[in-house]
Amino acid sequence: MSLGRPLWRSLEMVRSELRLELTLACGQSFRWRETAEGHWTGVMGGRVWTLTQLDNKLWYYVYENQQDRIHRKWTEEESEPETKYIGDVKADAQTYSEEERLLKDYFQLNINLEELYKDWGERDTHFKKLADTFSGVRMLRQDPTECLFSFICTSNNHISRIQGMVERLCLTLGIKLCQLDETSYHDFPSLSALAESNVEACLRDLGFGYRAKFLQQSAKTILDSHGPHWLSGLRNVPYHEARDALRTLSGVGTKVADCVCLMSLDKTEAVPVDTHVWQIAKRDYKFISSHGQKTITDKLHRDIGDFFKNLWGPYAGWAQSVLFCSDLKKFQNMTPVTKKLKREIKCEEDTVKETVLSKIIKQENIKKKRPVSTKRQKHL
């Protein structure tokens, strides 16, 4: 704002390609909150954003980081006014371009979601029934470090509690980005911050329980055995190789590894299997395990994953996220988009009809209440 930047910028975006209220609240990322009706604020790419949708556009505002303010203050003190002004204009243009690139990459906007929904609907009649209600559920492309360590926190946990844990993790170990009203926003901790020897005890005090050890040990293993760029490098290896590599880390089983592969490592075929997905497979697809397992074993995970991959194709993980979203209690009262629009139009038509009818009735009542003329009285 102090640089004269526009308050909001936008991208063309129909809701069938992205619905924020579903995508940001279905358990992919744990950094977003609905801070006002239809407005989502969170941290992504080392920046604090507020996103909203209006008139087939995705609107976004990026808040100035605390570190940026400090750096600019030093630069301005050392620069002549003319040079400073020209530099600010160039910097703003670069900033806008970088922010738009980050947003497009995060939501993977290069992928046509409508075409995927059409393909999945043709392959799967059950999916087709859900498509209108749960349109626009898009897979995020998250930072691999944030995705991995967030999902280590998901063991025997639910979404709201995981959000609280991730928030405390960032507030304690992450760099502060900015302060909005009473809320402080921090970046996700670096691998080096997570690997510190005192982290386990610190996180236990914050209520992480046994997960505290997994977080510290996994970060230390990555830095000691692989290096800081190992996780992002897994984007360039085949799916099974990436999943097996992740499973060597403390607290990372098949489900967590598949979540990280799907949501940060570009493995679109990965199908994370938990009790929700197992119930969906049994209830809606009559899936029967070969050995009648009562718990999710590695074999059952693999069998369910293969079943859905054969059904939905190379983007099976994306399709699974739509069904997972539809199974969450918070979304059980969702209304199909097409029906909702028709209902809104009908309501508007009914309102118009009621208004016209009320006017007619009012006019008739006025006529009835009018006094009878003198001539007419004599005639009567």
XYZ file of C-alpha atoms in Angstrom:
380
model
C 0.000 0.000 0.000
C 2.803 2.408 0.864
C 4.258 1.859 -2.612
C 0.969 2.752 -4.281
C 0.236 -0.820 -5.292
C -3.335 -1.736 -6.305
C -5.238 -3.287 -3.408
C -6.391 -6.298 -5.414
C -5.380 -8.068 -8.597
C -7.246 -10.799 -10.434
C -7.087 -13.779 -12.772
C -9.922 -14.993 -14.982
C -11.281 -18.076 -13.225
C -14.659 -19.821 -13.527
C -15.809 -21.777 -10.468
C -15.846 -25.055 -12.378
C -12.052 -24.690 -12.590
C -11.529 -23.658 -8.951
C -13.687 -23.329 -5.849
C -11.738 -21.931 -2.946
C -14.198 -23.043 -0.261
C -13.679 -26.687 -1.261
C -10.042 -26.728 -2.362
C -8.620 -24.855 0.630
C -10.714 -26.587 3.306
C -10.649 -30.251 2.278
C -7.462 -31.228 4.117
C -4.782 -30.664 1.480
C -3.199 -27.632 3.123
C -3.545 -26.501 6.730
C -2.467 -22.852 6.373
C -5.687 -21.234 5.126
C -8.541 -19.690 7.152
C -11.798 -18.069 6.051
C -11.127 -14.675 7.649
C -14.287 -13.085 6.209
C -17.178 -14.505 4.223
C -15.696 -15.941 1.032
C -12.230 -14.502 1.819
C -9.396 -16.917 2.569
C -6.144 -15.759 4.166
C -3.044 -17.916 4.405
C 0.658 -18.339 3.727
C 2.082 -19.588 0.452
C 5.476 -19.058 -1.171
C 6.801 -17.037 1.769
C 3.985 -14.494 1.397
C 0.669 -13.827 3.128
C -2.318 -13.796 0.774
C -6.039 -13.141 0.871
C -8.025 -14.814 -1.913
C -11.659 -14.508 -2.956
C -13.814 -15.240 -6.005
C -16.194 -12.846 -7.730
C -17.604 -12.443 -11.242
C -15.677 -15.421 -12.658
C -12.407 -14.028 -11.350
C -9.948 -15.130 -8.702
C -9.028 -11.986 -6.764
C -5.894 -11.862 -4.655
C -4.103 -9.464 -2.363
C -0.526 -10.043 -1.180
C 0.535 -8.358 2.050
C 3.903 -6.737 2.422
C 6.355 -8.835 4.426
C 8.071 -7.433 7.498
C 11.475 -8.314 6.011
C 10.586 -6.495 2.758
C 9.784 -3.314 4.707
C 13.138 -3.422 6.511
C 15.047 -4.051 3.271
C 13.218 -1.238 1.436
C 13.875 1.207 4.292
C 17.610 0.549 4.066
C 17.535 0.867 0.250
C 15.607 4.149 0.345
C 18.020 5.681 2.828
C 20.936 4.901 0.489
C 19.265 5.962 -2.812
C 18.575 9.264 -4.545
C 14.819 10.021 -4.921
C 14.832 9.708 -8.748
C 16.678 6.392 -8.681
C 14.453 5.090 -5.896
C 11.268 5.895 -7.866
C 12.436 4.142 -11.032
C 13.601 1.165 -9.027
C 10.233 0.865 -7.261
C 8.338 0.789 -10.573
C 10.557 -1.962 -11.942
C 10.394 -3.882 -8.675
C 6.592 -3.685 -8.629
C 6.321 -5.099 -12.161
C 8.631 -7.958 -11.213
C 6.688 -8.544 -7.995
C 3.338 -8.747 -9.820
C 4.762 -11.210 -12.331
C 6.280 -13.379 -9.597
C 3.075 -13.359 -7.532
C 0.954 -14.375 -10.511
C 3.430 -17.147 -11.339
C 3.307 -18.420 -7.742
C -0.490 -18.424 -7.730
C -0.762 -20.255 -11.060
C 1.810 -22.817 -9.952
C 0.188 -23.358 -6.542
C -3.243 -24.056 -8.034
C -1.757 -25.800 -11.119
C -3.865 -23.613 -13.379
C -2.204 -25.029 -16.485
C -4.352 -28.154 -16.025
C -7.896 -28.067 -17.456
C -10.076 -29.331 -14.606
C -13.340 -29.281 -16.584
C -11.874 -31.732 -19.087
C -10.714 -34.021 -16.270
C -14.191 -33.982 -14.673
C -15.730 -34.832 -18.038
C -13.328 -37.757 -18.489
C -13.915 -39.083 -14.955
C -17.697 -38.774 -15.383
C -17.565 -40.833 -18.572
C -15.508 -43.511 -16.830
C -17.467 -43.538 -13.554
C -21.240 -43.043 -13.104
C -20.870 -42.485 -9.348
C -18.381 -39.668 -9.922
C -20.763 -38.116 -12.447
C -23.478 -37.892 -9.759
C -21.152 -35.856 -7.524
C -19.582 -33.682 -10.215
C -22.049 -30.761 -10.098
C -22.077 -30.556 -6.311
C -18.305 -30.820 -5.905
C -17.022 -29.062 -9.003
C -13.792 -27.072 -8.862
C -11.873 -29.273 -6.384
C -8.332 -28.686 -7.585
C -5.127 -30.336 -6.393
C -2.619 -27.908 -4.873
C 1.101 -28.001 -5.680
C 2.610 -27.311 -2.283
C 6.144 -26.794 -1.081
C 7.470 -30.348 -0.424
C 8.918 -29.501 3.008
C 5.685 -27.933 4.232
C 3.609 -30.763 2.784
C 5.744 -33.552 4.291
C 5.985 -32.171 7.814
C 2.340 -31.101 7.872
C 1.234 -34.613 6.954
C 3.469 -36.214 9.558
C 1.168 -34.356 11.985
C -1.939 -36.044 10.517
C -1.361 -39.441 12.162
C -4.488 -40.348 14.216
C -5.726 -36.783 13.895
C -8.520 -34.656 12.376
C -8.355 -31.542 10.196
C -9.122 -28.852 12.796
C -6.581 -30.251 15.261
C -3.943 -30.621 12.547
C -4.480 -26.964 11.610
C -3.802 -25.952 15.194
C -0.625 -28.026 15.351
C 0.725 -26.668 12.074
C -0.078 -23.129 13.211
C 1.841 -23.609 16.490
C 4.734 -25.163 14.584
C 4.993 -22.093 12.332
C 4.568 -19.560 15.134
C 7.319 -21.251 17.153
C 9.905 -22.106 14.493
C 9.003 -20.085 11.386
C 10.084 -16.588 10.360
C 7.479 -13.878 10.992
C 6.064 -12.451 7.770
C 3.521 -9.866 8.914
C 0.902 -8.913 11.490
C -2.749 -8.464 10.454
C -4.893 -7.067 13.245
C -4.287 -9.451 16.148
C -2.999 -12.319 14.003
C 0.692 -12.977 13.392
C 1.584 -14.862 10.204
C 4.789 -16.898 9.985
C 6.451 -18.840 7.196
C 6.741 -22.622 7.458
C 9.929 -23.628 9.331
C 13.046 -24.528 7.348
C 14.572 -28.004 7.489
C 17.452 -26.671 9.578
C 15.040 -25.159 12.109
C 13.113 -28.442 12.362
C 16.311 -30.490 12.756
C 17.594 -28.639 15.848
C 18.233 -30.967 18.815
C 15.838 -29.115 21.128
C 12.884 -29.252 18.698
C 11.456 -32.545 19.972
C 11.156 -31.302 23.559
C 9.777 -27.970 22.365
C 7.072 -29.623 20.252
C 6.115 -32.048 23.007
C 5.433 -29.027 25.206
C 3.192 -27.715 22.415
C 1.084 -30.886 22.418
C 2.577 -32.780 19.457
C 3.063 -35.991 21.458
C 4.921 -38.806 19.698
C 4.834 -36.825 16.420
C 7.436 -34.412 17.855
C 10.143 -37.067 17.548
C 9.136 -37.921 13.973
C 9.353 -34.285 12.884
C 12.805 -33.658 14.342
C 14.262 -37.004 13.242
C 12.948 -36.753 9.676
C 14.372 -33.256 9.228
C 17.740 -34.365 10.595
C 17.801 -37.461 8.360
C 17.080 -35.397 5.252
C 19.849 -32.889 5.987
C 22.428 -35.443 7.154
C 21.817 -38.135 4.517
C 20.374 -36.367 1.481
C 20.796 -32.580 1.585
C 18.394 -29.597 1.596
C 17.212 -30.043 -2.019
C 16.450 -33.763 -1.816
C 12.700 -33.399 -1.323
C 12.134 -31.109 -4.307
C 14.400 -33.396 -6.342
C 11.890 -36.222 -5.862
C 9.653 -34.405 -8.337
C 11.985 -35.687 -11.051
C 11.874 -39.404 -10.203
C 9.119 -41.987 -10.877
C 6.193 -42.225 -8.453
C 7.086 -45.545 -6.810
C 10.692 -44.481 -6.322
C 9.624 -41.219 -4.675
C 7.117 -42.995 -2.415
C 9.663 -45.601 -1.287
C 12.231 -42.881 -0.581
C 9.768 -40.969 1.607
C 8.879 -44.109 3.544
C 12.439 -44.336 4.867
C 11.718 -41.279 7.046
C 10.426 -41.428 10.625
C 6.649 -41.210 10.877
C 6.063 -41.633 7.132
C 3.904 -44.583 6.136
C 2.337 -45.370 2.772
C -0.609 -42.977 3.194
C 1.527 -39.977 4.214
C 4.026 -40.748 1.443
C 1.209 -40.849 -1.120
C -0.191 -37.527 0.154
C 3.209 -35.890 -0.272
C 3.666 -37.458 -3.724
C 0.256 -36.232 -4.880
C 0.155 -32.800 -3.248
C 3.728 -31.604 -3.710
C 5.754 -33.943 -5.957
C 3.641 -33.975 -9.158
C 2.628 -37.656 -8.882
C -0.945 -37.287 -10.164
C -1.554 -41.051 -10.091
C -0.897 -41.386 -6.337
C -4.077 -42.333 -4.427
C -3.704 -41.848 -0.656
C -5.828 -44.427 1.164
C -7.209 -43.820 4.654
C -10.392 -45.003 6.365
C -12.472 -42.429 4.414
C -11.230 -43.700 1.053
C -11.566 -47.343 2.123
C -15.189 -46.745 3.145
C -15.865 -45.001 -0.175
C -14.366 -47.950 -2.058
C -16.534 -50.462 -0.156
C -19.755 -48.430 0.008
C -19.864 -46.822 -3.423
C -17.804 -49.199 -5.565
C -18.438 -52.547 -3.850
C -14.717 -53.064 -3.483
C -13.915 -56.312 -1.691
C -10.387 -56.993 -0.453
C -8.948 -60.349 -1.451
C -8.132 -61.416 2.121
C -10.925 -59.659 4.004
C -8.598 -57.307 5.891
C -10.017 -55.289 8.765
C -7.168 -52.760 8.835
C -5.384 -50.903 6.042
C -2.304 -52.949 5.226
C 0.256 -52.043 2.569
C -1.323 -54.611 0.259
C -4.823 -53.220 0.766
C -3.516 -49.694 0.164
C -1.895 -50.867 -3.054
C -5.002 -52.805 -4.191
C -7.377 -49.867 -3.610
C -4.930 -47.495 -5.306
C -4.670 -49.779 -8.339
C -8.463 -50.140 -8.478
C -8.973 -46.378 -8.682
C -6.066 -45.866 -11.083
C -7.624 -48.368 -13.487
C -10.977 -46.623 -13.112
C -9.931 -42.965 -13.361
C -6.654 -43.008 -15.290
C -3.430 -40.988 -14.887
C -5.027 -38.266 -12.721
C -6.587 -40.758 -10.311
C -5.233 -38.873 -7.290
C -7.063 -35.716 -8.361
C -10.339 -37.631 -8.785
C -9.898 -39.261 -5.376
C -9.647 -35.816 -3.771
C -13.124 -34.952 -5.100
C -14.644 -38.066 -3.522
C -12.714 -37.482 -0.298
C -14.089 -33.935 -0.195
C -17.645 -35.193 -0.775
C -17.318 -37.573 2.181
C -16.369 -34.891 4.731
C -19.135 -34.003 7.209
C -18.619 -30.258 6.771
C -19.639 -30.506 3.109
C -22.656 -32.797 3.466
C -25.147 -29.969 2.885
C -23.565 -28.760 -0.337
C -26.018 -28.008 -3.163
C -25.306 -28.892 -6.803
C -24.095 -25.754 -8.574
C -26.497 -26.105 -11.515
C -29.518 -26.725 -9.284
C -28.511 -23.872 -7.008
C -28.365 -21.444 -9.929
C -31.762 -22.641 -11.214
C -33.245 -22.237 -7.739
C -31.847 -18.701 -7.426
C -33.349 -17.775 -10.813
C -36.709 -19.266 -9.796
C -36.630 -17.315 -6.524
C -36.024 -14.112 -8.453
C -38.944 -14.941 -10.792
C -41.196 -15.738 -7.836
C -40.206 -12.468 -6.187
C -41.136 -10.554 -9.321
C -44.471 -12.423 -9.561
C -45.222 -11.751 -5.893
C -44.409 -8.056 -6.344
C -46.710 -7.741 -9.365
C -49.467 -9.705 -7.632
C -49.219 -7.576 -4.489
C -49.541 -4.428 -6.593
C -52.684 -5.788 -8.295
C -54.221 -6.761 -4.941
C -53.361 -3.348 -3.510
C -55.014 -1.596 -6.453
C -58.157 -3.750 -6.103
C -58.364 -2.941 -2.404
C -58.069 0.771 -3.155
C -60.931 0.494 -5.657
C -63.109 -1.273 -3.087
C -62.467 1.420 -0.477
C -63.261 4.351 -2.789
C -66.436 6.272 -1.775
C -69.441 5.858 -4.082
C -70.218 8.996 -6.131
C -73.317 11.193 -5.321
C -74.992 10.390 -8.609
C -74.529 6.700 -8.080
C -75.913 6.982 -4.517
C -79.097 8.625 -5.856
C -79.430 5.936 -8.494
C -79.116 3.292 -5.802
